[in-house]
Amino acid sequence: MKLLSRSGPGSSPTSGGHWIGIALVLFVCARFLHLPVIENFFDGLSQEVDGSGRWYNVPYFLTITSTTLALGYCVPATAWVVGYGFNPRVPHWFAAMTGGVLFGAFATSNLRNRPISYLPDAFDSSLSQSIFWAYVALAIAVVGVAAIALIGRASSEFVGAIRAMMVLIGLASVTAILFSIHIVLRVFVVHMAPNVFPSSYVEGSSLIAVSLTTLVTVLLVAALMVPQVIRLVDRVQRYRLLTALSDSWLRSRSAQHRNHFDDIRVPVNLAQCWRASATPVVTHRMMFEISQH
């Protein structure tokens, strides 16, 4: 479980939770920025600026960028869980490159010139927009495939909590690949052949995208919670053992011939038992003293 323990400094992280945490923060930012009140606020600010200084759809752009970066951090999270070594700076270099490419494409396209309720609807086959959407779809697909490849290489070597995390991250990666396919279909295929898909798919594209990215977030949260749930289950088991045997432990200390640890007090109420159950030390020493009685 050391692999899943508390993270160290950002320059030298010590747990997979460090990378999953970054991904979750970016996912939360993506959902927050896509709120209508945030988008309307930024569009209102743009209208107060004269001339070419107006920039519309900035929150929407940041939502797409944050989602892409969040999915990118799934790869180092997976690498940490399976024990695959890598340079911790590489994910940040990838994030910087992704941010630069998407910003450059957005800034030089017409996506920022007017308010757009759903950006794929404004696709016009221009070079800037083609680079923007192609990079988003490709980056998400690549990180999804990379995460699945890492899991496939090591899936048979792990059991328990780490395997559960691998399964959840793998499901998140599959969902991310489906999201990249959805981007390609909705942006490129629908534009080239608008009658290929039913109108229900085109009209529900935004909901599909939100559902897929939300599912990725839920799966990553579940992966991050696996070690916490296991620790909680273990603690509850120790707590129940302490509450059941604390009286016997007290009686064992009154025996004439006994072996005990004077530095540990016997918990005598529920609150003390819960605090003592934080680690297995007290429980193990209790069982030792009782067995010597």
Coordinates of C-alpha atoms in Angstrom, one line a residue:
M1 CA 0.0 0.0 0.0
K2 CA 3.0 2.3 0.1
L3 CA 2.4 3.0 -3.6
L4 CA -1.0 4.5 -2.7
S5 CA 0.2 6.5 0.3
R6 CA 0.3 10.3 0.8
S7 CA 2.0 12.2 -2.0
G8 CA 5.3 13.9 -1.7
P9 CA 6.4 17.2 -3.2
G10 CA 5.2 18.0 -6.8
S11 CA 8.7 17.6 -8.2
S12 CA 9.1 14.1 -6.7
P13 CA 5.6 12.7 -6.0
T14 CA 5.4 9.5 -4.1
S15 CA 1.9 8.1 -4.9
G16 CA -0.5 7.5 -7.8
G17 CA -3.0 9.6 -5.8
H18 CA -0.9 12.7 -6.7
W19 CA -1.6 12.2 -10.4
I20 CA -5.2 11.2 -10.0
G21 CA -5.7 14.2 -7.8
I22 CA -4.4 16.5 -10.5
A23 CA -6.8 14.9 -13.0
L24 CA -9.7 15.3 -10.7
V25 CA -9.0 19.0 -10.0
L26 CA -8.9 19.6 -13.8
F27 CA -12.1 17.7 -14.3
V28 CA -13.8 19.8 -11.6
C29 CA -12.5 23.0 -13.2
A30 CA -13.9 21.8 -16.6
R31 CA -17.3 21.3 -15.2
F32 CA -17.3 24.6 -13.2
L33 CA -16.2 26.6 -16.2
H34 CA -19.0 25.1 -18.4
L35 CA -21.7 26.4 -16.1
P36 CA -24.0 28.9 -18.0
V37 CA -23.5 31.6 -15.3
I38 CA -19.7 31.5 -15.9
E39 CA -20.0 31.5 -19.7
N40 CA -22.5 34.4 -19.6
F41 CA -20.2 36.4 -17.3
F42 CA -17.2 36.1 -19.6
D43 CA -19.3 36.8 -22.7
G44 CA -20.6 39.9 -21.0
L45 CA -17.1 41.0 -20.3
S46 CA -16.2 40.5 -24.0
Q47 CA -19.0 42.7 -25.1
E48 CA -17.6 45.6 -23.1
V49 CA -14.3 45.4 -25.1
D50 CA -14.0 47.2 -28.4
G51 CA -12.8 45.8 -31.7
S52 CA -10.6 42.8 -32.0
G53 CA -10.0 42.6 -28.3
R54 CA -13.2 40.7 -27.8
W55 CA -12.8 37.1 -27.0
Y56 CA -15.9 34.9 -26.8
N57 CA -16.2 31.3 -25.6
V58 CA -13.2 31.4 -23.4
P59 CA -14.8 29.3 -20.6
Y60 CA -15.8 26.8 -23.2
F61 CA -12.3 26.7 -24.6
L62 CA -10.9 26.2 -21.0
T63 CA -13.4 23.5 -20.4
I64 CA -12.2 21.5 -23.4
T65 CA -8.5 22.2 -22.5
S66 CA -9.0 21.2 -18.9
T67 CA -10.8 18.0 -19.9
T68 CA -8.0 17.1 -22.3
L69 CA -5.3 17.8 -19.7
A70 CA -7.2 15.8 -17.0
L71 CA -7.4 12.8 -19.3
G72 CA -3.6 13.2 -20.0
Y73 CA -2.8 12.8 -16.3
C74 CA -4.5 9.4 -16.3
V75 CA -1.4 7.9 -17.9
P76 CA 1.1 8.8 -15.1
A77 CA -1.6 7.8 -12.6
T78 CA -1.7 4.4 -14.2
A79 CA 2.1 4.2 -14.4
W80 CA 2.4 4.8 -10.7
V81 CA -0.2 2.2 -9.8
V82 CA 1.4 -0.5 -11.9
G83 CA 4.9 0.5 -10.9
Y84 CA 6.2 1.7 -14.3
G85 CA 9.0 4.2 -13.9
F86 CA 8.9 7.5 -15.8
N87 CA 10.2 11.1 -15.6
P88 CA 7.7 13.0 -13.4
R89 CA 8.3 16.1 -15.6
V90 CA 7.0 14.4 -18.8
P91 CA 3.3 14.7 -17.9
H92 CA 3.7 18.4 -17.2
W93 CA 5.6 18.9 -20.5
F94 CA 2.7 17.2 -22.3
A95 CA 0.3 19.4 -20.5
A96 CA 2.2 22.5 -21.5
M97 CA 2.4 21.4 -25.1
T98 CA -1.3 20.6 -25.2
G99 CA -2.2 24.0 -23.7
G100 CA 0.0 25.8 -26.2
V101 CA -1.4 24.0 -29.2
L102 CA -5.0 24.4 -28.2
F103 CA -4.6 28.0 -27.3
G104 CA -2.8 28.8 -30.6
A105 CA -5.5 27.0 -32.6
F106 CA -8.3 28.7 -30.7
A107 CA -6.7 32.1 -30.9
T108 CA -6.3 32.0 -34.7
S109 CA -9.7 30.5 -35.4
N110 CA -13.1 32.1 -35.6
L111 CA -14.3 30.3 -32.5
R112 CA -13.5 33.3 -30.4
N113 CA -15.2 35.9 -32.6
R114 CA -18.8 35.4 -31.5
P115 CA -20.8 33.5 -28.8
I116 CA -21.3 29.9 -29.7
S117 CA -23.6 27.6 -27.7
Y118 CA -21.9 24.4 -28.9
L119 CA -18.5 24.7 -30.5
P120 CA -18.7 21.6 -32.8
D121 CA -21.6 23.3 -34.5
A122 CA -19.3 26.1 -35.7
F123 CA -16.8 23.8 -37.3
D124 CA -15.9 25.2 -40.8
S125 CA -13.0 22.9 -41.9
S126 CA -10.5 25.8 -41.5
L127 CA -6.9 24.8 -40.6
S128 CA -7.1 26.3 -37.1
Q129 CA -10.3 24.5 -36.2
S130 CA -9.1 21.3 -37.8
I131 CA -5.9 21.4 -35.7
F132 CA -7.9 22.2 -32.6
W133 CA -10.3 19.3 -32.8
A134 CA -7.9 16.8 -34.3
Y135 CA -5.4 17.5 -31.5
V136 CA -8.1 17.1 -28.8
A137 CA -9.4 13.8 -30.2
L138 CA -5.9 12.4 -30.9
A139 CA -4.5 13.4 -27.5
I140 CA -7.4 11.8 -25.6
A141 CA -7.2 8.7 -27.7
V142 CA -3.4 8.3 -27.2
V143 CA -3.6 8.7 -23.4
G144 CA -6.5 6.3 -23.2
V145 CA -4.6 3.6 -25.3
A146 CA -1.4 4.2 -23.3
A147 CA -3.2 3.7 -20.0
I148 CA -4.9 0.5 -21.2
A149 CA -1.5 -0.7 -22.5
L150 CA 0.1 -0.2 -19.1
I151 CA -2.7 -2.0 -17.4
G152 CA -2.6 -4.9 -19.8
R153 CA 1.1 -5.4 -19.2
A154 CA 0.8 -5.6 -15.5
S155 CA -2.8 -6.8 -14.8
S156 CA -1.8 -10.3 -13.9
E157 CA 0.9 -9.2 -11.4
F158 CA -1.4 -7.5 -8.9
V159 CA -4.3 -8.3 -6.7
G160 CA -6.5 -6.5 -4.2
A161 CA -6.5 -2.8 -4.0
I162 CA -4.1 -2.1 -6.8
R163 CA -6.0 -4.4 -9.2
A164 CA -9.2 -2.7 -8.3
M165 CA -7.6 0.7 -9.1
M166 CA -6.3 -0.6 -12.3
V167 CA -9.8 -1.9 -13.4
L168 CA -11.3 1.5 -12.6
I169 CA -8.6 3.5 -14.4
G170 CA -8.9 1.1 -17.3
L171 CA -12.7 1.7 -17.5
A172 CA -12.0 5.4 -17.4
S173 CA -9.5 5.0 -20.2
V174 CA -12.0 3.1 -22.4
T175 CA -14.6 5.9 -21.7
A176 CA -12.0 8.5 -22.7
I177 CA -11.4 6.7 -26.0
L178 CA -15.2 6.6 -26.6
F179 CA -15.2 10.4 -26.0
S180 CA -12.4 10.9 -28.6
I181 CA -14.4 8.9 -31.1
H182 CA -17.5 11.0 -30.3
I183 CA -15.4 14.1 -31.0
V184 CA -14.3 12.8 -34.4
L185 CA -17.8 11.7 -35.4
R186 CA -19.5 14.9 -34.2
V187 CA -17.0 17.4 -35.6
F188 CA -15.6 15.8 -38.7
V189 CA -18.0 13.1 -39.9
V190 CA -21.2 15.1 -39.2
H191 CA -19.7 18.1 -41.0
M192 CA -18.7 16.0 -44.1
A193 CA -21.9 13.8 -44.1
P194 CA -24.6 15.5 -42.1
N195 CA -27.2 12.9 -43.0
V196 CA -25.2 9.9 -41.8
F197 CA -26.4 10.1 -38.2
P198 CA -29.9 10.6 -36.9
S199 CA -30.9 14.0 -35.7
S200 CA -31.2 12.7 -32.1
Y201 CA -27.4 12.0 -32.0
V202 CA -26.6 15.5 -33.4
E203 CA -29.0 17.2 -31.0
G204 CA -27.8 15.2 -28.0
S205 CA -24.1 15.5 -28.7
S206 CA -23.5 18.0 -25.9
L207 CA -25.2 15.7 -23.4
I208 CA -23.2 12.7 -24.6
A209 CA -19.9 14.6 -24.2
V210 CA -20.9 15.7 -20.7
S211 CA -22.0 12.2 -19.7
L212 CA -18.8 10.6 -20.9
T213 CA -16.5 13.1 -19.2
T214 CA -18.6 12.9 -16.0
L215 CA -18.3 9.1 -16.1
V216 CA -14.5 9.4 -16.4
T217 CA -14.5 11.6 -13.4
V218 CA -16.6 9.2 -11.3
L219 CA -14.4 6.3 -12.2
L220 CA -11.3 8.2 -11.2
V221 CA -12.8 9.3 -7.9
A222 CA -13.7 5.6 -7.3
A223 CA -10.1 4.6 -8.1
L224 CA -8.8 7.2 -5.7
M225 CA -11.1 6.0 -3.0
V226 CA -10.2 2.3 -3.2
P227 CA -7.2 2.5 -0.8
Q228 CA -9.2 4.8 1.5
V229 CA -12.1 2.4 1.6
I230 CA -9.8 -0.5 2.3
R231 CA -8.2 1.4 5.2
L232 CA -11.6 2.3 6.5
V233 CA -12.7 -1.4 6.4
D234 CA -9.5 -2.5 8.2
R235 CA -10.0 0.2 10.8
V236 CA -13.6 -0.8 11.5
Q237 CA -12.5 -4.4 12.0
R238 CA -9.9 -3.3 14.5
Y239 CA -12.4 -1.0 16.2
R240 CA -14.9 -3.9 16.6
L241 CA -12.1 -6.1 18.0
L242 CA -11.1 -3.5 20.5
T243 CA -14.6 -2.8 21.7
A244 CA -15.3 -6.6 22.0
L245 CA -12.1 -7.4 23.9
S246 CA -11.2 -4.3 25.9
D247 CA -12.7 -5.7 29.1
S248 CA -10.7 -8.9 28.7
W249 CA -7.6 -6.8 28.1
L250 CA -8.1 -4.9 31.4
R251 CA -8.5 -8.2 33.2
S252 CA -5.4 -9.6 31.7
R253 CA -3.4 -6.7 33.2
S254 CA -4.6 -7.5 36.7
A255 CA -3.0 -11.0 36.6
Q256 CA 0.1 -11.6 38.7
H257 CA 2.1 -13.1 35.9
R258 CA 1.7 -10.9 32.8
N259 CA 3.5 -9.4 29.9
H260 CA 2.2 -5.9 28.9
F261 CA 3.2 -2.7 27.3
D262 CA 3.1 0.0 29.9
D263 CA 3.2 2.8 27.3
I264 CA -0.2 1.8 25.9
R265 CA -3.4 2.6 27.8
V266 CA -6.3 0.2 27.4
P267 CA -9.2 2.1 25.6
V268 CA -12.2 2.1 27.9
N269 CA -14.9 3.8 25.7
L270 CA -16.0 3.9 22.1
A271 CA -14.1 7.1 21.3
Q272 CA -10.9 5.8 22.7
C273 CA -11.3 2.5 20.8
W274 CA -11.9 4.4 17.6
R275 CA -8.7 6.5 18.1
A276 CA -6.7 3.4 19.0
S277 CA -7.9 1.6 15.8
A278 CA -6.2 4.2 13.5
T279 CA -3.2 1.8 13.3
P280 CA -2.9 -2.0 14.0
V281 CA -0.3 -1.4 16.7
V282 CA -2.8 -1.2 19.7
T283 CA -4.8 -4.2 18.4
H284 CA -1.7 -6.4 18.0
R285 CA -0.4 -5.5 21.4
M286 CA -3.8 -6.2 22.9
M287 CA -3.9 -9.7 21.4
F288 CA -0.4 -10.4 22.6
E289 CA -1.2 -9.4 26.2
I290 CA -4.4 -11.4 26.2
S291 CA -2.7 -14.4 24.9
Q292 CA -0.1 -14.2 27.7
H293 CA -2.8 -14.1 30.4

